[in-house]
PDB file of C-alpha atoms in Angstrom:
ATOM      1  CA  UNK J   1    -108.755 216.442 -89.596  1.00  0.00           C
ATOM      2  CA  UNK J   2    -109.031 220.084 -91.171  1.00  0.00           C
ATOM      3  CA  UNK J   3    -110.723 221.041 -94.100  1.00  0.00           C
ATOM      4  CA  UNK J   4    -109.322 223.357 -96.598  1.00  0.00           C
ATOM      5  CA  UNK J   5    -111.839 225.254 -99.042  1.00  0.00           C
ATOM      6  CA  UNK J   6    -110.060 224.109-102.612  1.00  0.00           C
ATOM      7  CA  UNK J   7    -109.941 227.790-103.584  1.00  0.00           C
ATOM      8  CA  UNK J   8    -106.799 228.349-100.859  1.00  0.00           C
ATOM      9  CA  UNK J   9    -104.288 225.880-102.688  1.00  0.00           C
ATOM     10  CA  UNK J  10    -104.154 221.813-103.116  1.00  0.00           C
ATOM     11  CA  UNK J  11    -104.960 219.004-100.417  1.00  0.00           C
ATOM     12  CA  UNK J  12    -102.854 215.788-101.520  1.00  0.00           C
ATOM     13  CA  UNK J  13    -103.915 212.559 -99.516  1.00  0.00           C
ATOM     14  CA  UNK J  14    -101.605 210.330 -99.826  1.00  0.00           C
ATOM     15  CA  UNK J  15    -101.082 206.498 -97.976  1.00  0.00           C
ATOM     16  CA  UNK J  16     -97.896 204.843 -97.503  1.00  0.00           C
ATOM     17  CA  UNK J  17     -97.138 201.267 -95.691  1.00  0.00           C
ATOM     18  CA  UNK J  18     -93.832 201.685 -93.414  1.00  0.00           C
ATOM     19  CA  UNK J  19     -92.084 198.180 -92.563  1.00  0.00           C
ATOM     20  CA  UNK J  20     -89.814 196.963 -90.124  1.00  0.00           C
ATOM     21  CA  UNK J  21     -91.445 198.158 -87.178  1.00  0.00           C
ATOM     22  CA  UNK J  22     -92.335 195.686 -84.674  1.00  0.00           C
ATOM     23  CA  UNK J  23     -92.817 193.290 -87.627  1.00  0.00           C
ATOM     24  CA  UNK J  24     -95.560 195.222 -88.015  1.00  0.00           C
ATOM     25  CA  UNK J  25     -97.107 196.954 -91.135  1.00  0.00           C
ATOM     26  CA  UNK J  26     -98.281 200.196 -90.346  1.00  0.00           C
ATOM     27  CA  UNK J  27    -100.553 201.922 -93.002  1.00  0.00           C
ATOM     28  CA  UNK J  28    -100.248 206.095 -92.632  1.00  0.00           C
ATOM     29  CA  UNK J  29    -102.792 208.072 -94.194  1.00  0.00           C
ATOM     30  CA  UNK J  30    -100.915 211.826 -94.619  1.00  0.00           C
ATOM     31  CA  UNK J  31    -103.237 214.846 -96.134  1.00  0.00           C
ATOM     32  CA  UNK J  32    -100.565 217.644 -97.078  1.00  0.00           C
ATOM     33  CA  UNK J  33    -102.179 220.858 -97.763  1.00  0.00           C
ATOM     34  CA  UNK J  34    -100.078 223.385 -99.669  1.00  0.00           C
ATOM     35  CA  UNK J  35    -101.358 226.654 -99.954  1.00  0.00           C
ATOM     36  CA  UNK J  36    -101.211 228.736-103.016  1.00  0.00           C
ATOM     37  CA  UNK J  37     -97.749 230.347-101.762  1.00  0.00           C
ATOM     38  CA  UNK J  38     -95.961 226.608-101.174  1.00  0.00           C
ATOM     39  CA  UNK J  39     -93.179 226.325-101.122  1.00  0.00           C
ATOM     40  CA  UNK J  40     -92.464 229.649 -99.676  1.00  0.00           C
ATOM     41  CA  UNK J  41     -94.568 228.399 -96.786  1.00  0.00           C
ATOM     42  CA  UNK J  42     -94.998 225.016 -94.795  1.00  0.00           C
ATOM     43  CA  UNK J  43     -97.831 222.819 -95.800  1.00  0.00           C
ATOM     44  CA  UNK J  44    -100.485 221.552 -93.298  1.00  0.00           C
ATOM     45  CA  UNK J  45    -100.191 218.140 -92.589  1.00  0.00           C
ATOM     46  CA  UNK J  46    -102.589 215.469 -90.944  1.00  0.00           C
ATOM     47  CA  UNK J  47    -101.744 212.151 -89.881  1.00  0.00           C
ATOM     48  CA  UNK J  48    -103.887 209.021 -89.061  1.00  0.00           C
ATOM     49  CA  UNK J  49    -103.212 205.614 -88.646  1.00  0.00           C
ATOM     50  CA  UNK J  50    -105.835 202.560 -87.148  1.00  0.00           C
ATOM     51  CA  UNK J  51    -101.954 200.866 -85.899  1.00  0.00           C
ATOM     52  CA  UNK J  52    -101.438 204.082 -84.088  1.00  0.00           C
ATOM     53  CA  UNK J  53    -102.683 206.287 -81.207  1.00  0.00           C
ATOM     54  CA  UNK J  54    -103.869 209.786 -81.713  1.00  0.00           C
ATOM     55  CA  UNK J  55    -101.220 211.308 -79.728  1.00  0.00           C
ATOM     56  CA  UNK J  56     -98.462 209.032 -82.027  1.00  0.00           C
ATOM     57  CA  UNK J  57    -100.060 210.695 -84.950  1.00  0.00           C
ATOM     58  CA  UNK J  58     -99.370 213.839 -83.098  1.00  0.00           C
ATOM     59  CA  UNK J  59     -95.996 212.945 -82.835  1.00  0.00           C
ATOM     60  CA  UNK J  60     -95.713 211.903 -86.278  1.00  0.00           C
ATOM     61  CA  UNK J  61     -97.184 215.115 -87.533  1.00  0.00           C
ATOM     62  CA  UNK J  62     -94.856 217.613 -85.333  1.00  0.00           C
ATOM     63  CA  UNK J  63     -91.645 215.548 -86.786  1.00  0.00           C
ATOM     64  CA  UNK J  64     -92.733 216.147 -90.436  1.00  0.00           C
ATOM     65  CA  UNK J  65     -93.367 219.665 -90.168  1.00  0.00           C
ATOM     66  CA  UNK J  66     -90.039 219.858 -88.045  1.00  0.00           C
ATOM     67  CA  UNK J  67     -88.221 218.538 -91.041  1.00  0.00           C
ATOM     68  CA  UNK J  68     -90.656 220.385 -93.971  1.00  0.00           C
ATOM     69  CA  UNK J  69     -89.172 223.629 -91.747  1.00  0.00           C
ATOM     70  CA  UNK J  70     -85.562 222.143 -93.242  1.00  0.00           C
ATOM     71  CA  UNK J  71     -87.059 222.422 -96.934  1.00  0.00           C
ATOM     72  CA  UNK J  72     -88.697 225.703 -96.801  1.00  0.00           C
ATOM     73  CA  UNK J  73     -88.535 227.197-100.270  1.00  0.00           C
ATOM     74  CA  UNK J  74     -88.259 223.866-102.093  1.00  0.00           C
ATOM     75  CA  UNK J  75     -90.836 221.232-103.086  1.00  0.00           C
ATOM     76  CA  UNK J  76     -91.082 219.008-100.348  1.00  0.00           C
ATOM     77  CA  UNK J  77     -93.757 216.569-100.206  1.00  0.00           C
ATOM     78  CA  UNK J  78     -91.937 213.672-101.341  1.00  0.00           C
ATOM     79  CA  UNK J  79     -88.717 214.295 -99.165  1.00  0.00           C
ATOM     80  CA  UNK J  80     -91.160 214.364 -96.036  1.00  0.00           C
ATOM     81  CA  UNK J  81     -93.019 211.149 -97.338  1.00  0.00           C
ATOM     82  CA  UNK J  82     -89.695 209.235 -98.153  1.00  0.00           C
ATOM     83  CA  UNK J  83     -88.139 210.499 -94.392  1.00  0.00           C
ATOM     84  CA  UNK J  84     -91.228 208.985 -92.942  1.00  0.00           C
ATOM     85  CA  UNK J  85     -91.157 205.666 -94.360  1.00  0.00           C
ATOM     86  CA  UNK J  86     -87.387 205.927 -92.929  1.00  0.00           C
ATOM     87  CA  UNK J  87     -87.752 207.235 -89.448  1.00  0.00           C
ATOM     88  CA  UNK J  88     -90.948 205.866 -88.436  1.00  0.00           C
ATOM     89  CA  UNK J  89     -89.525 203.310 -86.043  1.00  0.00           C
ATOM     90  CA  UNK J  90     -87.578 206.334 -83.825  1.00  0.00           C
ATOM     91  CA  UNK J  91     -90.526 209.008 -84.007  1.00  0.00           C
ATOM     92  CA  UNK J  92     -92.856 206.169 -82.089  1.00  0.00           C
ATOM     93  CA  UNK J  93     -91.004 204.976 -79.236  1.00  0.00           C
ATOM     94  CA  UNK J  94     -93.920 203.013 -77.710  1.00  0.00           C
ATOM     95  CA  UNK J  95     -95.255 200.098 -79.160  1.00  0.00           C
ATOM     96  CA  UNK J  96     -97.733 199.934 -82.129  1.00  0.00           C
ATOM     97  CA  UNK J  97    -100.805 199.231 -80.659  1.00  0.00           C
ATOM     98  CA  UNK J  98    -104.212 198.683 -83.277  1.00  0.00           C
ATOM     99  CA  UNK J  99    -106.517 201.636 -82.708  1.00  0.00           C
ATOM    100  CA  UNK J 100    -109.737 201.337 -83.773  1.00  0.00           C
ATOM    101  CA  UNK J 101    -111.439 204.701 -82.407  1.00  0.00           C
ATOM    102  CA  UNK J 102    -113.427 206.408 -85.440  1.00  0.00           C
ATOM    103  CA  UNK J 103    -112.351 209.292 -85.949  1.00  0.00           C
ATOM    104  CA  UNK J 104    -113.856 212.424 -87.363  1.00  0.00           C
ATOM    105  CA  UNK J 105    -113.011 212.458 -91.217  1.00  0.00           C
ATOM    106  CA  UNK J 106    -112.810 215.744 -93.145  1.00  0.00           C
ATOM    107  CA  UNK J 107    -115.176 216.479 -96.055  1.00  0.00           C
ATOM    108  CA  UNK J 108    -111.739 215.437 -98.385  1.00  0.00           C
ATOM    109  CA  UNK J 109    -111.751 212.308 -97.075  1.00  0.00           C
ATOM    110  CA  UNK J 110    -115.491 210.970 -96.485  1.00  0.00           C
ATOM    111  CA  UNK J 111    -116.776 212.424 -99.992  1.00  0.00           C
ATOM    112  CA  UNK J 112    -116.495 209.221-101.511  1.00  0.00           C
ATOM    113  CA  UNK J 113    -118.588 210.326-104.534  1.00  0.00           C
ATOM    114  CA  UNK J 114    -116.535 212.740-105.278  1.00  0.00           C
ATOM    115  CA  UNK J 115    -114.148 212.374-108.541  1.00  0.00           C
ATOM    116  CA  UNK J 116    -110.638 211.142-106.895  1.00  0.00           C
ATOM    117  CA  UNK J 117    -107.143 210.915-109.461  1.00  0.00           C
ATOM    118  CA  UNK J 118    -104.833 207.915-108.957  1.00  0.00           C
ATOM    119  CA  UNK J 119    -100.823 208.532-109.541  1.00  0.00           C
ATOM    120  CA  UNK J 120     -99.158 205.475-110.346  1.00  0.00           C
ATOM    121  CA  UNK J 121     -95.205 205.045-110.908  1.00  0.00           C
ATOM    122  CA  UNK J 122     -94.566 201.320-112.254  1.00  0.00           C
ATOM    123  CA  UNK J 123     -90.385 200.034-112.672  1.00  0.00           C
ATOM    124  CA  UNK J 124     -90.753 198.478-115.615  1.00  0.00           C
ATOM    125  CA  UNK J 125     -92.781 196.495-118.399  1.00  0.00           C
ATOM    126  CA  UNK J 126     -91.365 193.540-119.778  1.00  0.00           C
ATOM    127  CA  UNK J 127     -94.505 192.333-121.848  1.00  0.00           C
ATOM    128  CA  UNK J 128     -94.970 195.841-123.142  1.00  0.00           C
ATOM    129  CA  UNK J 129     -98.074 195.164-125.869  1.00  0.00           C
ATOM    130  CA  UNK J 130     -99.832 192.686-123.320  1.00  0.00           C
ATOM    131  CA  UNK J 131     -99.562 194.949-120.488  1.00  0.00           C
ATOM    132  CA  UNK J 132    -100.543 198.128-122.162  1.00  0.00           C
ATOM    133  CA  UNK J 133    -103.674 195.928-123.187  1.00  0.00           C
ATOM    134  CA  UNK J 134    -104.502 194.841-119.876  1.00  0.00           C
ATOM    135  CA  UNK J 135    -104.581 198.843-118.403  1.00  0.00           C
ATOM    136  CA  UNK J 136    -106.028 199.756-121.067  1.00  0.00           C
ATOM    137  CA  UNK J 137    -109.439 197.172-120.774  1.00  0.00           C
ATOM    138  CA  UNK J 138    -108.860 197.861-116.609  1.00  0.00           C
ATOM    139  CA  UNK J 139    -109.747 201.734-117.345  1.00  0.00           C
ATOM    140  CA  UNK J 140    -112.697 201.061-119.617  1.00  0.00           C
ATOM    141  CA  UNK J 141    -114.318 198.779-117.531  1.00  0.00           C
ATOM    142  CA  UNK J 142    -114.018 200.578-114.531  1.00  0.00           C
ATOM    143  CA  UNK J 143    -114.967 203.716-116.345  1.00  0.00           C
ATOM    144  CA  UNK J 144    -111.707 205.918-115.530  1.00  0.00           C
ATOM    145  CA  UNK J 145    -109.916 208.291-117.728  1.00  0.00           C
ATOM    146  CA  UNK J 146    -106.322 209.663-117.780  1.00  0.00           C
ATOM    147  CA  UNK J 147    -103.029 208.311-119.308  1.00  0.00           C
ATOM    148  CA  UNK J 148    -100.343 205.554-119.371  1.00  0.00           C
ATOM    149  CA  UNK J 149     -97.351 207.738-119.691  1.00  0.00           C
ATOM    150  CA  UNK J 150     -93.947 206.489-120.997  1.00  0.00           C
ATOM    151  CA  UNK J 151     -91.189 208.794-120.921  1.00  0.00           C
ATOM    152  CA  UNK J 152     -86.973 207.065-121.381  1.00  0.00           C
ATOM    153  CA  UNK J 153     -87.239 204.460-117.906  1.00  0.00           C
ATOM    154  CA  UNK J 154     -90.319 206.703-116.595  1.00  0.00           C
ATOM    155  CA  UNK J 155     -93.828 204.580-116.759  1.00  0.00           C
ATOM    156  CA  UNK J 156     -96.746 206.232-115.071  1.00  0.00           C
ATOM    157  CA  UNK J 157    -100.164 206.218-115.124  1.00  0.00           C
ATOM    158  CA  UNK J 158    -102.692 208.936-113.934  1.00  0.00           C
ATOM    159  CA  UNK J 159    -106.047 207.831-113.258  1.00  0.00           C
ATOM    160  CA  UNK J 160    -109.403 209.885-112.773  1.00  0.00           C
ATOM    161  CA  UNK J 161    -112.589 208.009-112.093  1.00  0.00           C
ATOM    162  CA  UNK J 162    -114.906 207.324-109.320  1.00  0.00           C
ATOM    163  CA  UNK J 163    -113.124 206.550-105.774  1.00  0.00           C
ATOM    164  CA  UNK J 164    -114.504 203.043-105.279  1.00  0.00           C
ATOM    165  CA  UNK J 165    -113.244 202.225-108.793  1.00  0.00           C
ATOM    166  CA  UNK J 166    -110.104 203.560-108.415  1.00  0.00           C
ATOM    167  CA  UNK J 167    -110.015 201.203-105.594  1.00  0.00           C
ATOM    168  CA  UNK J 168    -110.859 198.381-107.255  1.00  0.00           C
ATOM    169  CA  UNK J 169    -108.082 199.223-110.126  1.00  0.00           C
ATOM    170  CA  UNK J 170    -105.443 199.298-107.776  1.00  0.00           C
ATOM    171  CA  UNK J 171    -106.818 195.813-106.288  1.00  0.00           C
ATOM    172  CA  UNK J 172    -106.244 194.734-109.767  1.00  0.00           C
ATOM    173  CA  UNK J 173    -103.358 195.665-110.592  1.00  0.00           C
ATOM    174  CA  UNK J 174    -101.678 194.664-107.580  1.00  0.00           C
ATOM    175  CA  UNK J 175    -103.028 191.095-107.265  1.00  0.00           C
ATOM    176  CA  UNK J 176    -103.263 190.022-111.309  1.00  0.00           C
ATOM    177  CA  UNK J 177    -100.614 188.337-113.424  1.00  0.00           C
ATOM    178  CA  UNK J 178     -99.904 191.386-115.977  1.00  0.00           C
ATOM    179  CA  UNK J 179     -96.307 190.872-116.495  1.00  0.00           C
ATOM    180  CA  UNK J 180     -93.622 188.454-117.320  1.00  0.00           C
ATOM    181  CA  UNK J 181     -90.723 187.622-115.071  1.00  0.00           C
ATOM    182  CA  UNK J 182     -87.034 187.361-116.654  1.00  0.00           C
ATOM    183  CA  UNK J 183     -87.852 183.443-117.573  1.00  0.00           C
ATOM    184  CA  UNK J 184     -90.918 184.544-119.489  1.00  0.00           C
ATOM    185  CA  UNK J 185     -93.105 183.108-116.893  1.00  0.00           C
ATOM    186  CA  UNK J 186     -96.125 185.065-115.925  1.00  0.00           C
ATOM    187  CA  UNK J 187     -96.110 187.285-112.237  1.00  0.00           C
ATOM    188  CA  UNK J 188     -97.424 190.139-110.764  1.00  0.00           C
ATOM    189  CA  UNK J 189     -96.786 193.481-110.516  1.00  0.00           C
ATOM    190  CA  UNK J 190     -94.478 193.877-107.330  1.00  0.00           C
ATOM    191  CA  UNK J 191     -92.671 197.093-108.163  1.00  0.00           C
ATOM    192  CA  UNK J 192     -95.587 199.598-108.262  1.00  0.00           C
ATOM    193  CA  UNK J 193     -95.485 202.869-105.979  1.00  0.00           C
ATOM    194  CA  UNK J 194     -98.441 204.768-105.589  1.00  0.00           C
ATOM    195  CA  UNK J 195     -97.246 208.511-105.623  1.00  0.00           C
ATOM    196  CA  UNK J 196    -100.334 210.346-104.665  1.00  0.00           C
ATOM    197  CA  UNK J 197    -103.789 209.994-104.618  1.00  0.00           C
ATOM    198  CA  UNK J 198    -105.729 212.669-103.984  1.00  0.00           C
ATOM    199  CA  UNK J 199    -109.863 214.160-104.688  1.00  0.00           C
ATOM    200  CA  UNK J 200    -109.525 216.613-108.149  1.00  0.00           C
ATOM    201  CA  UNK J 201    -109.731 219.787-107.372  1.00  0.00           C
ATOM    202  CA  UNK J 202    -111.552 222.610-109.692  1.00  0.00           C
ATOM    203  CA  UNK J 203    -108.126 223.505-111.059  1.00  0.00           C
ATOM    204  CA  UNK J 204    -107.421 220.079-112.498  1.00  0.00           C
ATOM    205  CA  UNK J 205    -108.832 219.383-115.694  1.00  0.00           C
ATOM    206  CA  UNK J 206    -110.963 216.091-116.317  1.00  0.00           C
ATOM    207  CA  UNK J 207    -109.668 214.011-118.759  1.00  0.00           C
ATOM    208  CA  UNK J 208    -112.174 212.841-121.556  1.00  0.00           C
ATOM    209  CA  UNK J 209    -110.412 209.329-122.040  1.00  0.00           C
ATOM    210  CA  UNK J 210    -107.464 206.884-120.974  1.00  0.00           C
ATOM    211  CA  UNK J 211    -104.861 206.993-123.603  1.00  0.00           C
ATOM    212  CA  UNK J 212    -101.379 205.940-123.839  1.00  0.00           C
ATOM    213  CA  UNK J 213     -98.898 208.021-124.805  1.00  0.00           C
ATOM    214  CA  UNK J 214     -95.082 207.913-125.447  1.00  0.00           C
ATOM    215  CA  UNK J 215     -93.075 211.063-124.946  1.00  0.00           C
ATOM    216  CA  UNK J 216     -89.187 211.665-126.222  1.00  0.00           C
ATOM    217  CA  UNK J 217     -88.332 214.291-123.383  1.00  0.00           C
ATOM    218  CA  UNK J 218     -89.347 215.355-119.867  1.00  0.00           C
ATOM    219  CA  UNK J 219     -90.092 218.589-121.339  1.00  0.00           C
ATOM    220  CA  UNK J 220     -92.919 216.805-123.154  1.00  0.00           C
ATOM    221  CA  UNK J 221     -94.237 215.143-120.052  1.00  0.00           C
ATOM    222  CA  UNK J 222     -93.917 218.717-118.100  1.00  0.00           C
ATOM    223  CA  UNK J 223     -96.649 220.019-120.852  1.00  0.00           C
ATOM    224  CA  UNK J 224     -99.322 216.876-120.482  1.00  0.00           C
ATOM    225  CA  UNK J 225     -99.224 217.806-116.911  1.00  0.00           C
ATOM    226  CA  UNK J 226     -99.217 221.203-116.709  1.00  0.00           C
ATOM    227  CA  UNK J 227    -102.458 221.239-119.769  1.00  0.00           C
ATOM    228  CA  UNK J 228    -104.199 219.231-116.937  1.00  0.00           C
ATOM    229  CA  UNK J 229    -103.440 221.819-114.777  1.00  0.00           C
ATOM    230  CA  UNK J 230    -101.609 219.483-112.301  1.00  0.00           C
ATOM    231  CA  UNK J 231     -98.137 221.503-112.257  1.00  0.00           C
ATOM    232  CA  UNK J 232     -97.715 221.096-108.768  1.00  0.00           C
ATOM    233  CA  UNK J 233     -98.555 216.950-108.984  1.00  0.00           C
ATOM    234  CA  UNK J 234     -95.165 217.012-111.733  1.00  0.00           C
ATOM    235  CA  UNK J 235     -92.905 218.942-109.478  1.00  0.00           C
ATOM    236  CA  UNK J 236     -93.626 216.867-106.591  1.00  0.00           C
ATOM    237  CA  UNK J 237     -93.534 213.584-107.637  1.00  0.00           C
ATOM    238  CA  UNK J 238     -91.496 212.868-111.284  1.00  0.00           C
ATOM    239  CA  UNK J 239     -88.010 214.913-110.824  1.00  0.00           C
ATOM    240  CA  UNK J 240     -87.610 212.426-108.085  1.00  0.00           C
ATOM    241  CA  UNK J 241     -88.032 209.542-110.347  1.00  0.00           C
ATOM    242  CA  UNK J 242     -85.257 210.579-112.284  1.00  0.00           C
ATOM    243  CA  UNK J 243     -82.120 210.651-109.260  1.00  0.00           C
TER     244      UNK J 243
END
């Protein structure tokens, strides 16, 4: 893995499981590094994977920047991410095999005191008030800041907090009964995406607390980003939520 001092741009790492391969799950951890002039030029990307070799990764990584080369001068991030999750099974011709070599991690990845920021898209609420109550005691017992963010269809939540508690949030909100299903019957949240998750940088700005917070335009949204200084986070990942 390479190391990028946070003065020369913005590292996202970001981990995605890919289906339908083998029958197998295969969990990819992808650090994108975008320097300051992105997207005018490629990002960096690493690959790892305990399901796959190191020379796999290698593949992996040599077909993403191949097709990031196809969206120079756009964002890009989440078109590489999404052709991933889509082309995994022809980029690795040879089995998955479970590889369970340690490899070295970079300073991004290992600091694990460091202060880490949690992007969350969810598809919908049904029991809005009951819902908003449960994220809402999640964040103050586990200490993290940031917002629940409703904007039209658009529901996200941006988390900032210590990495082993954002960790444990995500375990909660994954395996917990927070919603209702269309009988009224309580369920779990199955239609979460996590759209990036990544250490904050010194650019970022630390939110003081978790609020929740309704906004009538995307303009709106743009602004709660970009007062965070997290500009870059917006234009990767919510324009997308909108096709």
């Amino acid at each position: 893995f390479l190391y990028f001092p946070e003065t020369h741009g913005i590292t996202f790492r970001i981990q995605i499981n890919v289906k339908e391969l083998l029958d197998t799950d295969i969990l990819l951890k992808l650090l994108f590094h975008l320097p300051v002039n992105y997207p005018s030029t490629l990002p960096e990307i690493s690959v790892n994977s305990d399901q796959l070799t190191r020379a796999q990764c290698t593949d992996v990584k040599d077909k993403l920047l191949e097709q990031a080369k196809k969206h120079l001068s756009e964002p890009m991030v989440h078109e590489l991410v999404l052709w991933i999750q889509e082309n995994l099974k022809y980029v690795i011709k040879q089995p998955a095999t479970v590889y369970n070599e340690k490899t070295t991690l970079s300073k991004a990845e290992s600091t694990e005191d460091a202060i880490w920021m949690l992007l969350l898209h969810l598809d919908h609420m049904r029991a809005k008030a009951k819902y908003v109550k449960t994220v809402e005691k999640w964040a103050s017992d586990l200490r993290l800041t940031g917002r629940l963010m409703f904007m039209g269809k658009i529901i996200l939540i941006l988390l900032q907090g210590d990495r082993s508690n954002i960790k444990e949030y995500l375990i909660l909100q994954k395996t917990s009964k927070v919603d209702v299903d269309s009988s009224g019957k309580k369920c779990k949240e199955k239609m979460i995406s996590v759209l990036c998750e990544t250490k904050v940088q010194p650019q970022h700005k630390r939110f003081q607390m978790f609020e929740v917070k309704e906004y009538s335009t995307l303009d709106e949204l743009q602004k709660e980003f970009e007062a965070a200084g997290l500009a870059t986070l917006f234009s990767e990942f919510v324009p997308p939520l909108l096709k």
